[in-house]
Coordinates of C-alpha atoms and ligand atoms in Angstrom, one line a residue:
Chain A
M1 CA -16.7 77.0 56.6
T2 CA -18.0 78.6 59.7
G3 CA -16.1 81.3 61.5
W4 CA -15.2 78.9 64.2
A5 CA -13.8 76.3 61.9
S6 CA -11.7 78.8 59.8
R7 CA -10.4 80.2 63.0
Q8 CA -9.2 76.8 64.1
R9 CA -7.7 76.3 60.6
H10 CA -5.8 79.6 60.9
L11 CA -4.5 78.7 64.3
L12 CA -3.5 75.3 63.2
D13 CA -1.7 76.7 60.2
F14 CA 0.1 79.1 62.4
A15 CA 0.9 76.5 65.0
L16 CA 2.4 74.3 62.4
S17 CA 4.6 77.0 60.9
S18 CA 5.6 78.0 64.4
L19 CA 6.7 74.4 65.2
N20 CA 8.5 74.3 61.9
R21 CA 10.7 77.2 63.0
R22 CA 12.3 75.2 65.7
R23 CA 12.3 72.0 63.8
A24 CA 15.3 70.2 65.3
K25 CA 14.2 70.9 68.8
N26 CA 10.6 69.9 68.2
L27 CA 11.6 66.8 66.3
G28 CA 13.8 65.8 69.2
L29 CA 11.0 66.3 71.6
L30 CA 8.7 64.3 69.4
A31 CA 11.1 61.4 69.3
V32 CA 11.5 61.3 73.1
Y33 CA 7.8 61.7 73.6
T34 CA 7.0 58.9 71.1
L35 CA 9.5 56.7 72.9
V36 CA 7.9 57.2 76.2
V37 CA 4.4 56.5 74.8
F38 CA 5.8 53.5 73.0
V39 CA 7.3 51.9 76.1
L40 CA 4.3 52.6 78.3
A41 CA 1.8 51.4 75.7
S42 CA 3.9 48.3 75.1
V43 CA 3.9 47.4 78.8
M44 CA 0.2 47.9 78.9
L45 CA -0.7 46.0 75.8
F46 CA 1.7 43.2 76.6
S47 CA 0.8 42.6 80.2
H48 CA -2.9 42.9 79.5
A49 CA -2.6 40.4 76.6
I50 CA -0.5 38.0 78.5
R51 CA -2.8 38.0 81.4
G52 CA -5.7 37.3 79.1
E53 CA -3.6 34.5 77.7
A54 CA -3.0 33.0 81.1
R55 CA -6.7 33.1 81.9
L56 CA -7.4 31.4 78.7
V57 CA -5.1 28.6 79.6
L58 CA -6.4 28.2 83.1
D59 CA -10.0 28.3 81.9
G60 CA -9.3 24.9 80.5
A61 CA -7.6 23.7 83.7
P62 CA -9.5 21.6 86.2
E63 CA -11.2 23.2 89.1
M64 CA -9.5 21.0 91.5
V65 CA -6.3 18.9 91.4
I66 CA -5.6 16.2 94.0
Q67 CA -2.0 15.2 94.4
K68 CA -0.6 12.5 96.7
L69 CA 2.2 13.6 99.0
V70 CA 4.9 11.3 100.4
A71 CA 7.2 12.9 102.8
G72 CA 6.1 16.3 101.6
R73 CA 6.8 15.5 98.0
H74 CA 4.5 14.9 95.1
D75 CA 4.1 11.2 94.4
L76 CA 2.1 9.0 92.0
I77 CA -1.5 8.6 93.1
P78 CA -3.2 5.2 93.2
A79 CA -6.3 4.7 91.0
G80 CA -8.2 3.6 94.1
H81 CA -8.3 7.3 95.2
L82 CA -10.4 8.0 92.1
E83 CA -13.4 6.0 93.5
A84 CA -13.0 7.7 96.8
V85 CA -13.1 11.2 95.2
R86 CA -16.1 10.3 93.0
A87 CA -18.0 9.1 96.1
I88 CA -17.8 12.5 97.7
R89 CA -21.0 14.6 97.5
G90 CA -20.7 17.5 95.2
V91 CA -18.0 16.0 93.0
R92 CA -19.2 15.8 89.4
S93 CA -16.4 13.9 87.9
A94 CA -12.8 12.8 88.6
E95 CA -10.1 11.5 86.3
G96 CA -6.6 10.4 86.6
R97 CA -4.0 12.4 84.7
L98 CA -0.6 11.5 83.4
W99 CA 1.9 14.2 82.8
G100 CA 5.5 15.0 83.5
Y101 CA 8.6 16.6 82.2
L102 CA 11.2 15.1 79.8
F103 CA 14.6 16.5 79.3
D104 CA 15.8 16.3 75.7
P105 CA 19.6 16.3 75.6
T106 CA 19.6 16.8 71.8
A107 CA 17.8 20.2 72.1
A108 CA 18.9 20.9 75.7
A109 CA 15.2 21.6 76.4
N110 CA 12.5 20.4 78.7
Y111 CA 9.3 19.2 77.2
T112 CA 6.0 18.8 79.0
L113 CA 4.8 15.3 78.3
M114 CA 1.1 14.7 78.6
V115 CA -1.6 12.1 77.9
P116 CA -4.4 14.3 76.6
R117 CA -7.9 13.9 77.8
E118 CA -9.7 15.4 74.9
R119 CA -7.9 13.7 72.0
E120 CA -6.8 10.2 71.2
V121 CA -3.1 9.8 70.4
A122 CA -2.3 6.5 68.8
P123 CA 0.6 4.6 70.4
G124 CA 3.9 5.3 68.7
T125 CA 2.8 8.7 67.7
A126 CA 3.0 12.2 69.2
V127 CA 1.4 15.5 68.8
I128 CA 3.9 18.3 69.5
G129 CA 3.8 22.0 70.3
S130 CA 5.4 24.7 68.1
G131 CA 8.4 25.1 70.4
V132 CA 9.2 21.4 70.3
A133 CA 8.8 21.3 66.5
E134 CA 11.2 24.2 66.3
A135 CA 13.7 22.8 68.8
R136 CA 13.9 19.5 67.0
D137 CA 13.2 20.9 63.5
A138 CA 10.5 18.3 63.3
A139 CA 7.5 18.2 60.9
I140 CA 4.6 15.7 60.6
G141 CA 5.9 12.3 59.7
D142 CA 9.3 12.7 61.3
T143 CA 10.5 10.4 64.0
L144 CA 11.7 11.5 67.4
S145 CA 13.4 9.0 69.7
F146 CA 14.0 9.2 73.5
R147 CA 15.6 7.1 76.1
A148 CA 13.0 5.5 78.4
H149 CA 13.6 5.2 82.2
D150 CA 15.3 1.8 81.6
G151 CA 17.6 3.1 78.9
E152 CA 15.7 1.6 76.0
L153 CA 14.9 3.7 73.0
V154 CA 11.3 4.8 72.4
Q155 CA 10.3 6.2 69.1
F156 CA 7.5 8.6 68.2
T157 CA 6.2 9.6 64.8
V158 CA 5.0 13.1 64.7
A159 CA 1.2 12.9 64.0
G160 CA 0.4 16.5 64.3
T161 CA 1.4 19.9 65.7
L162 CA -0.6 21.9 68.2
D163 CA -2.3 24.9 66.9
S164 CA -3.7 26.4 70.1
D165 CA -5.3 29.7 71.0
S166 CA -2.4 30.1 73.3
A167 CA 1.2 29.5 72.3
L168 CA 2.2 30.4 75.8
V169 CA 1.6 26.9 77.2
S170 CA 1.3 24.8 74.2
A171 CA 4.8 25.6 72.9
D172 CA 6.6 22.9 74.9
L173 CA 3.8 20.3 74.9
F174 CA 4.4 16.8 73.8
L175 CA 1.3 14.7 73.7
V176 CA 1.6 10.9 73.7
S177 CA -0.6 7.9 74.3
E178 CA -1.1 6.4 77.8
T179 CA 0.8 3.2 76.8
D180 CA 3.8 5.1 75.6
F181 CA 3.7 7.4 78.6
R182 CA 3.8 4.5 81.1
R183 CA 6.4 2.8 79.0
L184 CA 8.7 5.9 78.9
F185 CA 8.6 6.6 82.6
G186 CA 7.9 3.1 84.0
I187 CA 4.7 4.0 85.6
P188 CA 2.6 0.9 86.3
E189 CA -1.1 0.6 85.6
G190 CA -3.3 1.9 88.4
R191 CA -1.2 4.9 89.1
F192 CA -1.6 8.4 87.9
T193 CA 0.3 11.7 88.2
D194 CA -2.6 13.3 89.9
I195 CA -6.4 13.5 89.9
A196 CA -8.4 16.2 88.2
A197 CA -11.9 16.8 89.6
S198 CA -14.7 19.1 88.9
V199 CA -17.5 20.0 91.2
R200 CA -21.3 20.4 90.6
N201 CA -21.5 23.9 92.1
P202 CA -18.5 26.1 91.6
R203 CA -19.3 28.0 94.8
E204 CA -18.9 24.9 96.8
V205 CA -15.5 24.2 95.6
R206 CA -13.9 24.9 99.0
T207 CA -16.3 22.8 100.9
V208 CA -15.8 19.9 98.6
A209 CA -12.0 20.4 98.8
E210 CA -12.3 20.1 102.6
K211 CA -14.2 16.9 102.3
V212 CA -11.7 15.4 99.9
D213 CA -8.9 16.4 102.3
A214 CA -10.7 14.7 105.1
A215 CA -11.4 11.5 103.1
L216 CA -7.9 11.2 101.7
P217 CA -5.3 12.0 104.2
G218 CA -1.8 12.4 102.7
T219 CA -3.0 14.4 99.7
R220 CA -2.7 18.0 98.6
I221 CA -5.5 19.8 96.9
I222 CA -4.9 22.6 94.4
L223 CA -7.7 24.9 93.4
R224 CA -7.8 26.7 90.1
D225 CA -8.9 29.9 91.8
E226 CA -5.7 29.9 93.8
I227 CA -3.5 29.4 90.7
L228 CA -5.3 32.2 89.0
R229 CA -4.6 34.5 92.0
T230 CA -0.9 33.4 92.0
Y231 CA -0.5 34.1 88.3
D232 CA -2.1 37.5 88.7
S233 CA 0.2 38.4 91.6
V234 CA 3.2 37.2 89.7
F235 CA 2.3 39.4 86.7
D236 CA 1.5 42.3 89.0
W237 CA 4.9 42.1 90.5
R238 CA 6.7 41.9 87.3
E239 CA 4.7 44.7 85.8
G240 CA 5.2 46.7 88.9
M241 CA 9.0 46.4 88.5
L242 CA 8.7 47.6 84.9
L243 CA 6.6 50.4 85.9
V244 CA 9.1 51.6 88.5
L245 CA 11.7 51.7 85.7
L246 CA 9.2 53.6 83.5
A247 CA 8.4 56.1 86.2
G248 CA 12.0 57.3 85.9
A249 CA 11.6 57.7 82.2
V250 CA 8.3 59.5 82.5
L251 CA 9.7 61.8 85.2
S252 CA 12.7 62.9 83.1
F253 CA 10.3 63.4 80.2
A254 CA 8.1 65.6 82.4
I255 CA 11.2 67.6 83.4
L256 CA 12.1 68.0 79.7
A257 CA 8.6 69.1 78.8
W258 CA 8.5 71.5 81.7
D259 CA 11.9 72.9 80.9
K260 CA 10.9 73.4 77.3
A261 CA 7.6 75.0 78.3
S262 CA 8.7 77.2 81.2
G263 CA 11.9 78.3 79.4
L264 CA 9.9 80.7 77.4
S265 CA 12.6 82.7 75.6
A266 CA 12.6 86.4 75.3
E267 CA 11.8 85.9 71.7
E268 CA 8.7 83.9 72.4
R269 CA 7.6 86.5 75.0
R270 CA 7.9 89.2 72.5
E271 CA 5.9 87.2 70.0
I272 CA 3.2 86.8 72.5
G273 CA 3.3 90.5 73.1
V274 CA 3.0 91.2 69.4
L275 CA 0.0 88.9 69.1
K276 CA -1.7 90.6 72.0
A277 CA -1.0 94.0 70.7
V278 CA -2.5 93.3 67.2
G279 CA -5.7 92.1 68.8
W280 CA -5.3 88.6 70.0
E281 CA -7.0 87.7 73.2
T282 CA -5.2 85.9 75.9
S283 CA -7.4 82.9 75.2
D284 CA -6.4 83.0 71.5
V285 CA -2.7 82.9 72.5
I286 CA -3.3 80.0 74.8
R287 CA -5.3 78.2 72.2
L288 CA -2.4 78.6 69.7
K289 CA 0.1 77.3 72.2
S290 CA -2.0 74.4 73.3
M291 CA -2.5 73.6 69.6
E292 CA 1.3 73.5 69.2
G293 CA 1.5 71.2 72.2
M294 CA -1.3 69.1 71.0
V295 CA 0.2 68.6 67.5
I296 CA 3.3 67.2 69.2
S297 CA 1.6 65.2 71.8
L298 CA -1.1 63.7 69.5
A299 CA 1.5 62.8 66.9
A300 CA 3.7 61.2 69.6
F301 CA 0.7 59.4 71.1
M302 CA -0.5 57.9 67.8
A303 CA 3.0 57.0 66.6
G304 CA 4.0 55.6 70.0
Y305 CA 0.8 53.5 70.3
L306 CA 1.0 52.3 66.8
L307 CA 4.6 51.2 67.2
A308 CA 3.7 49.5 70.5
Y309 CA 0.9 47.7 68.8
L310 CA 3.2 46.4 66.1
H311 CA 5.8 45.5 68.6
V312 CA 3.5 43.5 70.9
F313 CA 1.2 41.9 68.4
H314 CA 3.2 41.5 65.3
L315 CA 6.7 41.1 66.5
G316 CA 5.9 39.3 69.7
A317 CA 7.3 41.9 72.1
P318 CA 10.9 41.1 71.7
L319 CA 11.9 43.8 74.1
F320 CA 10.0 42.3 77.0
E321 CA 10.4 38.7 76.5
P322 CA 13.2 38.3 79.1
V323 CA 11.3 40.4 81.7
L324 CA 7.7 39.4 81.6
K325 CA 7.9 35.7 80.7
G326 CA 10.4 33.0 80.8
W327 CA 9.1 30.1 82.9
S328 CA 9.8 27.7 80.1
V329 CA 13.1 26.9 78.4
L330 CA 11.4 27.0 75.1
Y331 CA 10.3 30.6 74.4
P332 CA 6.9 30.4 72.8
D333 CA 6.9 32.1 69.5
F334 CA 4.3 34.6 70.6
R335 CA 1.3 35.6 68.6
L336 CA -0.8 37.4 71.3
T337 CA -4.3 38.1 70.3
P338 CA -4.5 41.7 69.3
F339 CA -7.0 43.9 71.1
V340 CA -7.6 47.5 71.8
D341 CA -9.1 48.3 75.1
E342 CA -10.8 51.8 75.1
L343 CA -10.2 52.3 78.8
Q344 CA -6.6 51.5 78.5
V345 CA -6.2 53.9 75.6
A346 CA -7.9 56.6 77.5
T347 CA -5.7 56.0 80.6
L348 CA -2.6 56.1 78.5
F349 CA -3.8 59.2 76.7
F350 CA -4.6 60.9 80.0
F351 CA -1.2 60.2 81.5
T352 CA 0.8 61.3 78.4
V353 CA -1.0 63.9 76.4
F354 CA -2.6 65.7 79.4
P355 CA 0.5 66.4 81.5
Y356 CA 2.4 67.6 78.5
T357 CA -0.3 70.0 77.4
V358 CA -0.7 71.4 80.9
A359 CA 3.1 71.8 81.2
T360 CA 3.1 73.7 78.0
V361 CA 0.1 75.9 78.6
V362 CA 0.6 77.0 82.2
P363 CA 3.7 79.1 81.6
I364 CA 2.2 80.5 78.4
W365 CA -0.8 81.5 80.4
R366 CA 1.5 83.6 82.7
A367 CA 3.2 85.1 79.7
A368 CA -0.1 85.8 77.9
T369 CA -1.3 88.0 80.7
V370 CA 1.6 90.5 80.3
D371 CA 0.5 93.9 79.1
P372 CA 0.6 94.3 75.4
D373 CA 2.2 97.7 75.6
M374 CA 5.6 96.1 76.2
V375 CA 6.0 95.6 72.4
M376 CA 6.1 99.3 72.0
R377 CA 9.4 99.4 73.9
Chain B
M1 CA -15.2 119.0 63.1
T2 CA -15.7 116.7 66.1
A3 CA -12.8 114.9 67.8
M4 CA -12.5 111.2 67.3
I5 CA -10.3 110.6 70.4
T6 CA -10.2 112.9 73.4
L7 CA -7.9 112.7 76.4
A8 CA -8.8 114.5 79.7
D9 CA -6.1 114.9 82.3
V10 CA -4.4 111.7 81.4
K11 CA -1.6 110.7 83.7
K12 CA 0.6 107.6 83.6
A13 CA 2.9 106.4 86.3
F14 CA 5.4 103.5 86.0
N15 CA 6.3 101.5 89.2
Q16 CA 3.7 103.4 91.2
G17 CA 4.3 103.3 94.9
R18 CA 7.8 102.1 94.6
H19 CA 11.1 104.0 95.1
N20 CA 11.5 104.2 91.3
E21 CA 8.1 105.6 90.7
F22 CA 8.1 107.6 87.5
W23 CA 5.4 109.8 85.9
A24 CA 5.7 109.5 82.2
L25 CA 2.6 111.5 81.5
K26 CA 1.7 114.3 83.8
G27 CA -1.8 115.4 82.7
I28 CA -2.6 115.4 79.0
D29 CA -5.6 117.2 77.5
L30 CA -6.0 116.6 73.8
A31 CA -8.5 116.2 71.0
I32 CA -7.5 114.1 68.0
R33 CA -9.5 114.7 64.9
A34 CA -10.8 111.9 62.6
N35 CA -9.5 111.6 59.0
A36 CA -6.4 113.7 59.8
V37 CA -2.7 113.1 60.3
T38 CA -1.4 114.0 63.8
V39 CA 2.3 113.9 64.7
F40 CA 3.7 113.8 68.2
R41 CA 7.2 115.2 68.6
G42 CA 9.5 116.0 71.4
P43 CA 12.7 114.9 73.0
S44 CA 13.5 111.4 73.9
G45 CA 11.8 110.4 77.0
S46 CA 9.1 113.0 76.8
G47 CA 6.3 110.4 76.8
K48 CA 5.3 110.1 73.1
T49 CA 5.3 106.3 73.0
T50 CA 3.6 106.1 76.3
L51 CA 0.8 108.5 75.0
L52 CA 0.3 106.3 71.9
T53 CA -0.2 103.2 74.1
M54 CA -3.0 105.1 76.0
V55 CA -4.6 106.2 72.8
G56 CA -4.3 102.9 71.1
A57 CA -5.9 100.9 74.0
L58 CA -2.7 99.0 74.6
A59 CA -2.5 100.3 78.2
R60 CA -4.7 102.1 80.6
P61 CA -3.9 105.5 82.1
T62 CA -3.2 105.7 85.9
S63 CA -5.7 108.5 86.0
G64 CA -7.8 110.6 83.6
R65 CA -10.1 109.6 80.8
V66 CA -9.5 108.4 77.2
R67 CA -12.6 108.6 75.0
L68 CA -13.0 106.9 71.7
E69 CA -15.9 108.4 69.8
G70 CA -17.5 109.3 73.1
R71 CA -16.9 105.9 74.7
D72 CA -14.7 105.9 77.8
I73 CA -12.1 103.2 77.1
S74 CA -9.7 104.1 80.0
S75 CA -11.4 101.8 82.5
M76 CA -12.6 99.0 80.3
P77 CA -11.5 95.5 81.1
E78 CA -8.8 93.9 79.0
R79 CA -11.2 91.8 76.9
F80 CA -13.0 94.9 75.6
L81 CA -9.8 96.7 75.0
T82 CA -8.6 93.8 72.9
E83 CA -11.8 94.0 70.8
I84 CA -11.4 97.8 70.4
R85 CA -7.8 97.4 69.4
R86 CA -8.6 94.8 66.8
S87 CA -11.5 96.6 65.2
T88 CA -10.3 100.2 65.4
F89 CA -6.5 100.4 65.5
G90 CA -3.6 99.2 63.3
F91 CA -0.1 99.4 64.8
V92 CA 3.2 99.9 63.2
F93 CA 5.8 99.4 65.9
Q94 CA 9.1 101.2 66.1
N95 CA 11.1 98.1 65.3
F96 CA 8.2 96.7 63.3
N97 CA 8.0 93.5 65.4
L98 CA 7.4 91.1 62.6
I99 CA 7.5 87.5 63.7
K100 CA 10.6 85.8 62.6
G101 CA 10.7 82.4 60.9
I102 CA 7.4 82.7 59.1
S103 CA 6.6 84.3 55.8
V104 CA 5.6 87.9 55.2
I105 CA 2.1 87.0 54.2
E106 CA 1.6 85.0 57.3
N107 CA 2.8 87.9 59.3
V108 CA 0.3 90.1 57.5
M109 CA -2.6 87.8 58.2
I110 CA -1.9 87.3 61.9
P111 CA -4.2 90.1 63.3
A112 CA -7.1 88.6 61.4
Y113 CA -6.8 85.0 62.7
P114 CA -9.0 85.4 65.7
L115 CA -11.8 86.8 63.5
G116 CA -12.1 83.6 61.6
R117 CA -12.5 85.0 58.2
P118 CA -12.4 82.3 55.4
H119 CA -8.8 81.5 54.6
G120 CA -9.0 82.1 50.9
R121 CA -10.5 85.6 51.2
L122 CA -8.1 86.5 53.9
K123 CA -5.2 85.5 51.8
A124 CA -6.5 87.4 48.8
R125 CA -6.9 90.5 51.0
A126 CA -3.3 90.2 52.4
L127 CA -1.9 89.9 48.9
E128 CA -3.9 92.9 47.7
L129 CA -2.4 95.0 50.6
L130 CA 1.1 93.8 49.9
D131 CA 0.6 94.6 46.2
Q132 CA -0.5 98.1 47.0
L133 CA 2.7 98.5 49.0
E134 CA 4.7 97.0 46.2
M135 CA 5.5 94.0 48.3
A136 CA 3.7 91.3 46.4
D137 CA 6.9 89.6 45.3
K138 CA 8.1 89.4 48.9
A139 CA 4.9 87.6 50.1
E140 CA 6.5 84.3 50.6
A141 CA 9.9 85.6 51.9
R142 CA 10.8 85.1 55.5
A143 CA 10.2 88.2 57.7
E144 CA 13.9 88.3 58.8
W145 CA 15.2 88.6 55.3
L146 CA 13.5 91.9 54.6
S147 CA 15.3 95.2 54.4
G148 CA 14.3 98.1 56.8
G149 CA 11.9 99.7 54.2
E150 CA 10.4 96.3 53.2
A151 CA 9.9 95.4 56.9
Q152 CA 8.1 98.6 57.4
R153 CA 5.8 98.1 54.5
A154 CA 5.1 94.5 55.7
A155 CA 4.3 96.0 59.1
I156 CA 1.9 98.5 57.5
A157 CA 0.2 95.8 55.5
R158 CA -0.2 93.8 58.8
A159 CA -1.6 97.0 60.5
M160 CA -4.2 97.3 57.7
I161 CA -5.4 93.8 57.4
N162 CA -8.4 94.3 59.7
D163 CA -9.2 97.5 57.9
P164 CA -8.8 99.8 61.0
R165 CA -10.0 103.4 61.0
V166 CA -6.9 104.5 62.9
L167 CA -3.3 103.7 62.1
I168 CA -0.7 104.3 64.9
A169 CA 2.9 104.4 63.9
D170 CA 5.8 104.9 66.4
E171 CA 8.9 106.5 64.9
P172 CA 8.0 105.1 61.4
T173 CA 10.9 106.8 59.7
A174 CA 13.6 106.2 62.3
N175 CA 15.3 103.5 60.4
L176 CA 14.7 104.8 56.9
D177 CA 16.8 107.0 54.5
S178 CA 15.1 110.1 53.2
E179 CA 13.9 108.4 50.0
R180 CA 12.2 105.7 52.0
S181 CA 10.8 108.3 54.3
A182 CA 9.2 110.1 51.4
Q183 CA 7.8 106.8 50.2
F184 CA 6.3 106.3 53.6
L185 CA 4.7 109.8 53.6
A186 CA 3.2 109.0 50.2
I187 CA 1.6 105.9 51.8
V188 CA 0.3 108.1 54.6
E189 CA -1.2 110.4 52.1
R190 CA -3.1 107.6 50.4
L191 CA -4.4 106.2 53.7
K192 CA -5.6 109.7 54.6
R193 CA -7.4 110.0 51.3
D194 CA -9.1 106.7 52.1
G195 CA -10.6 108.4 55.1
R196 CA -8.3 107.0 57.8
T197 CA -6.9 108.7 60.9
L198 CA -3.2 108.6 61.4
L199 CA -1.2 109.1 64.6
M200 CA 2.6 109.0 64.6
T201 CA 5.5 110.0 66.7
S202 CA 8.6 111.3 65.1
H203 CA 11.9 113.1 65.7
D204 CA 12.2 113.7 62.1
P205 CA 11.6 117.3 61.0
M206 CA 10.9 116.0 57.5
V207 CA 7.8 114.2 58.9
A208 CA 6.6 117.0 61.1
E209 CA 6.9 119.6 58.3
A210 CA 5.4 117.4 55.6
P211 CA 2.3 118.9 53.9
V212 CA 0.2 115.8 54.6
V213 CA 0.5 116.4 58.3
D214 CA -2.5 118.3 59.8
H215 CA -1.5 118.6 63.4
V216 CA 1.7 118.6 65.4
V217 CA 1.6 118.0 69.1
G218 CA 4.9 118.9 70.9
M219 CA 5.7 117.2 74.1
R220 CA 8.2 117.7 76.9
D221 CA 8.5 115.9 80.2
G222 CA 5.1 114.3 80.0
R223 CA 3.2 117.4 79.1
V224 CA 1.9 118.9 75.9
V225 CA 3.9 122.1 75.1
E226 CA 2.6 123.1 71.7
T227 CA -0.3 122.2 69.4
R228 CA -0.8 123.3 65.8
Ligands
LIG1 N1 7.7 100.2 81.7 C1 8.4 101.3 82.1 N2 8.9 101.3 83.3 C2 9.5 102.4 83.8 N3 9.7 103.5 83.1 C3 9.2 103.6 81.8 C4 8.5 102.5 81.3 N4 8.1 102.8 80.0 C5 8.6 104.0 79.8 N5 9.2 104.5 80.9 C6 9.8 105.8 81.0 O1 8.8 106.8 80.6 C7 9.4 107.8 79.9 C8 8.7 108.1 78.6 O2 8.9 107.0 77.8 P1 8.5 107.0 76.3 O3 8.9 105.8 75.7 O4 7.0 107.4 76.2 O5 9.3 108.2 75.7 P2 9.4 108.7 74.1 O6 8.9 110.1 74.1 O7 8.7 107.7 73.3 O8 10.9 108.6 73.9 P3 11.7 108.2 72.5 O9 11.6 109.4 71.6 O10 13.1 108.0 73.0 O11 11.0 107.0 72.0 C9 10.9 107.5 79.7 O12 11.6 108.2 80.6 C10 10.9 106.0 80.0 O13 12.1 105.7 80.6
LIG2 MG1 9.2 106.3 71.8

């Protein structure tokens, strides 16, 4: 071992036995500190993950959705509009979509009914999301029945469940065939819920939208970009609210840390005097004290981050569910995709470990500059 | 024999320039020989402790010169003083000033930490010192559990860990009975035989009159009133 390394080893040994002397106090501090890191890290991991999730969902969404409006309300769109949209320059494709909501009195929940574009669902069967499966306690092969618009019973055999990248939106999905959909809601052939269109050049999406608007009066056009922005701002707002609450916690923590640090007892002052008298430099004393602070803050940081990681990615963030999500009646059973973002870790580290270390070292620095002859008194 | 430490017209003021200005040392000229035992005595408040802080590089004089082996240490910056303190002096403070809550052996090793000696060797050396002072069985005891005599020997071991040439002890026998004081003087004798220089203050006639003592410096009101 080099001199430098064994010096650090000595200091660390000494720092640990120093901390051990005021065990109850330091453990209390460690607990509070860990809690602060835990909450902050949970918010960060959760909101980041959920935002990624929303993007994932919207990536699969159409670039442009055209709805028909009647008296300012969303109405069924005639199939004839499809041809009109396809005829507009810049439109690559346009398709009619069928979707809607169905209230299930048995489970007291709303499902999102959809006729999927990518997969074929045989008439009389349904593919359901995990939330639906749970609400109805349904497995593959089971039969679910609903009342159609005219009061007659429509039955579905569960042909599969959805295993999607994102549980967030797929949880309440109920995929059926076009025939069944029309039968259930009484929607005649030649009508769709709305039209999904894609454009040749994504940069021209606004121009194309204007042309559609001009060609089809009485419609409303929704662009994916706009939805993305709305989602983002909704999350920003919720996250902001949480952060305000957190600021309070962090502030009180800072006060605690400052109090602990600036309240250097006479005993601690005397100890610093002894260290200086026996040949420690001011920098050695500061190194020792920052090592004490670092042991606490690193331990708290790692424990807090680890707990937050488990909380968000393995337990599904039960503490935040009511705050950050909740647009659906069926809470998705969350399995957010785990990730660790270096920048985020660094930010969190900077805002937790750094202030504490400074708050610990600054008053020590003042004390370490006292004259060593005071210990002779 | 040449002097190891010389003081020339050393003065020390506390609270200089304020209404409670106090001159604790009023011009001290002194030569302290190497490899000898020097005792400072005098009434309380005469400036003995203050003088030791000047000699031991714990504080700088207000005016005058302190030379250690010809080097003027009275105007050196703190960093150099620390270095000199660490390499040249070992201190046994009046109330020992062991650090509470940690073990005796940790207390003994503390002055060596900034030097970065390998942990194993340092620990062996600390145990050896404690053993010489008949304290080996107390190595893992907490500092605050020690009796007065044990605390003093722990403090001596701590003072010796960096193998200093000069040992400075302020009122080393103040808290000891006569048997313990005699034990202390025996330790002093051994250290002197090892070639070390010892400086102490004491009210205790038993110390000043001990055969091991080479020089006695009498002080009063911040001045030297006798030397022998
Ligand atoms: N930091 C200080 N501020 C003000 N006055 C001080 C300070 N330190 C020492 N003094 C004064 O200087 C004088 C000399 O003090 P010193 O401790 O050197 O005396 P001493 O000879 O060691 O006494 P004792 O035998 O009681 O230990 C005393 O009158 C003391 O009150
Ligand atoms: Mg004194």
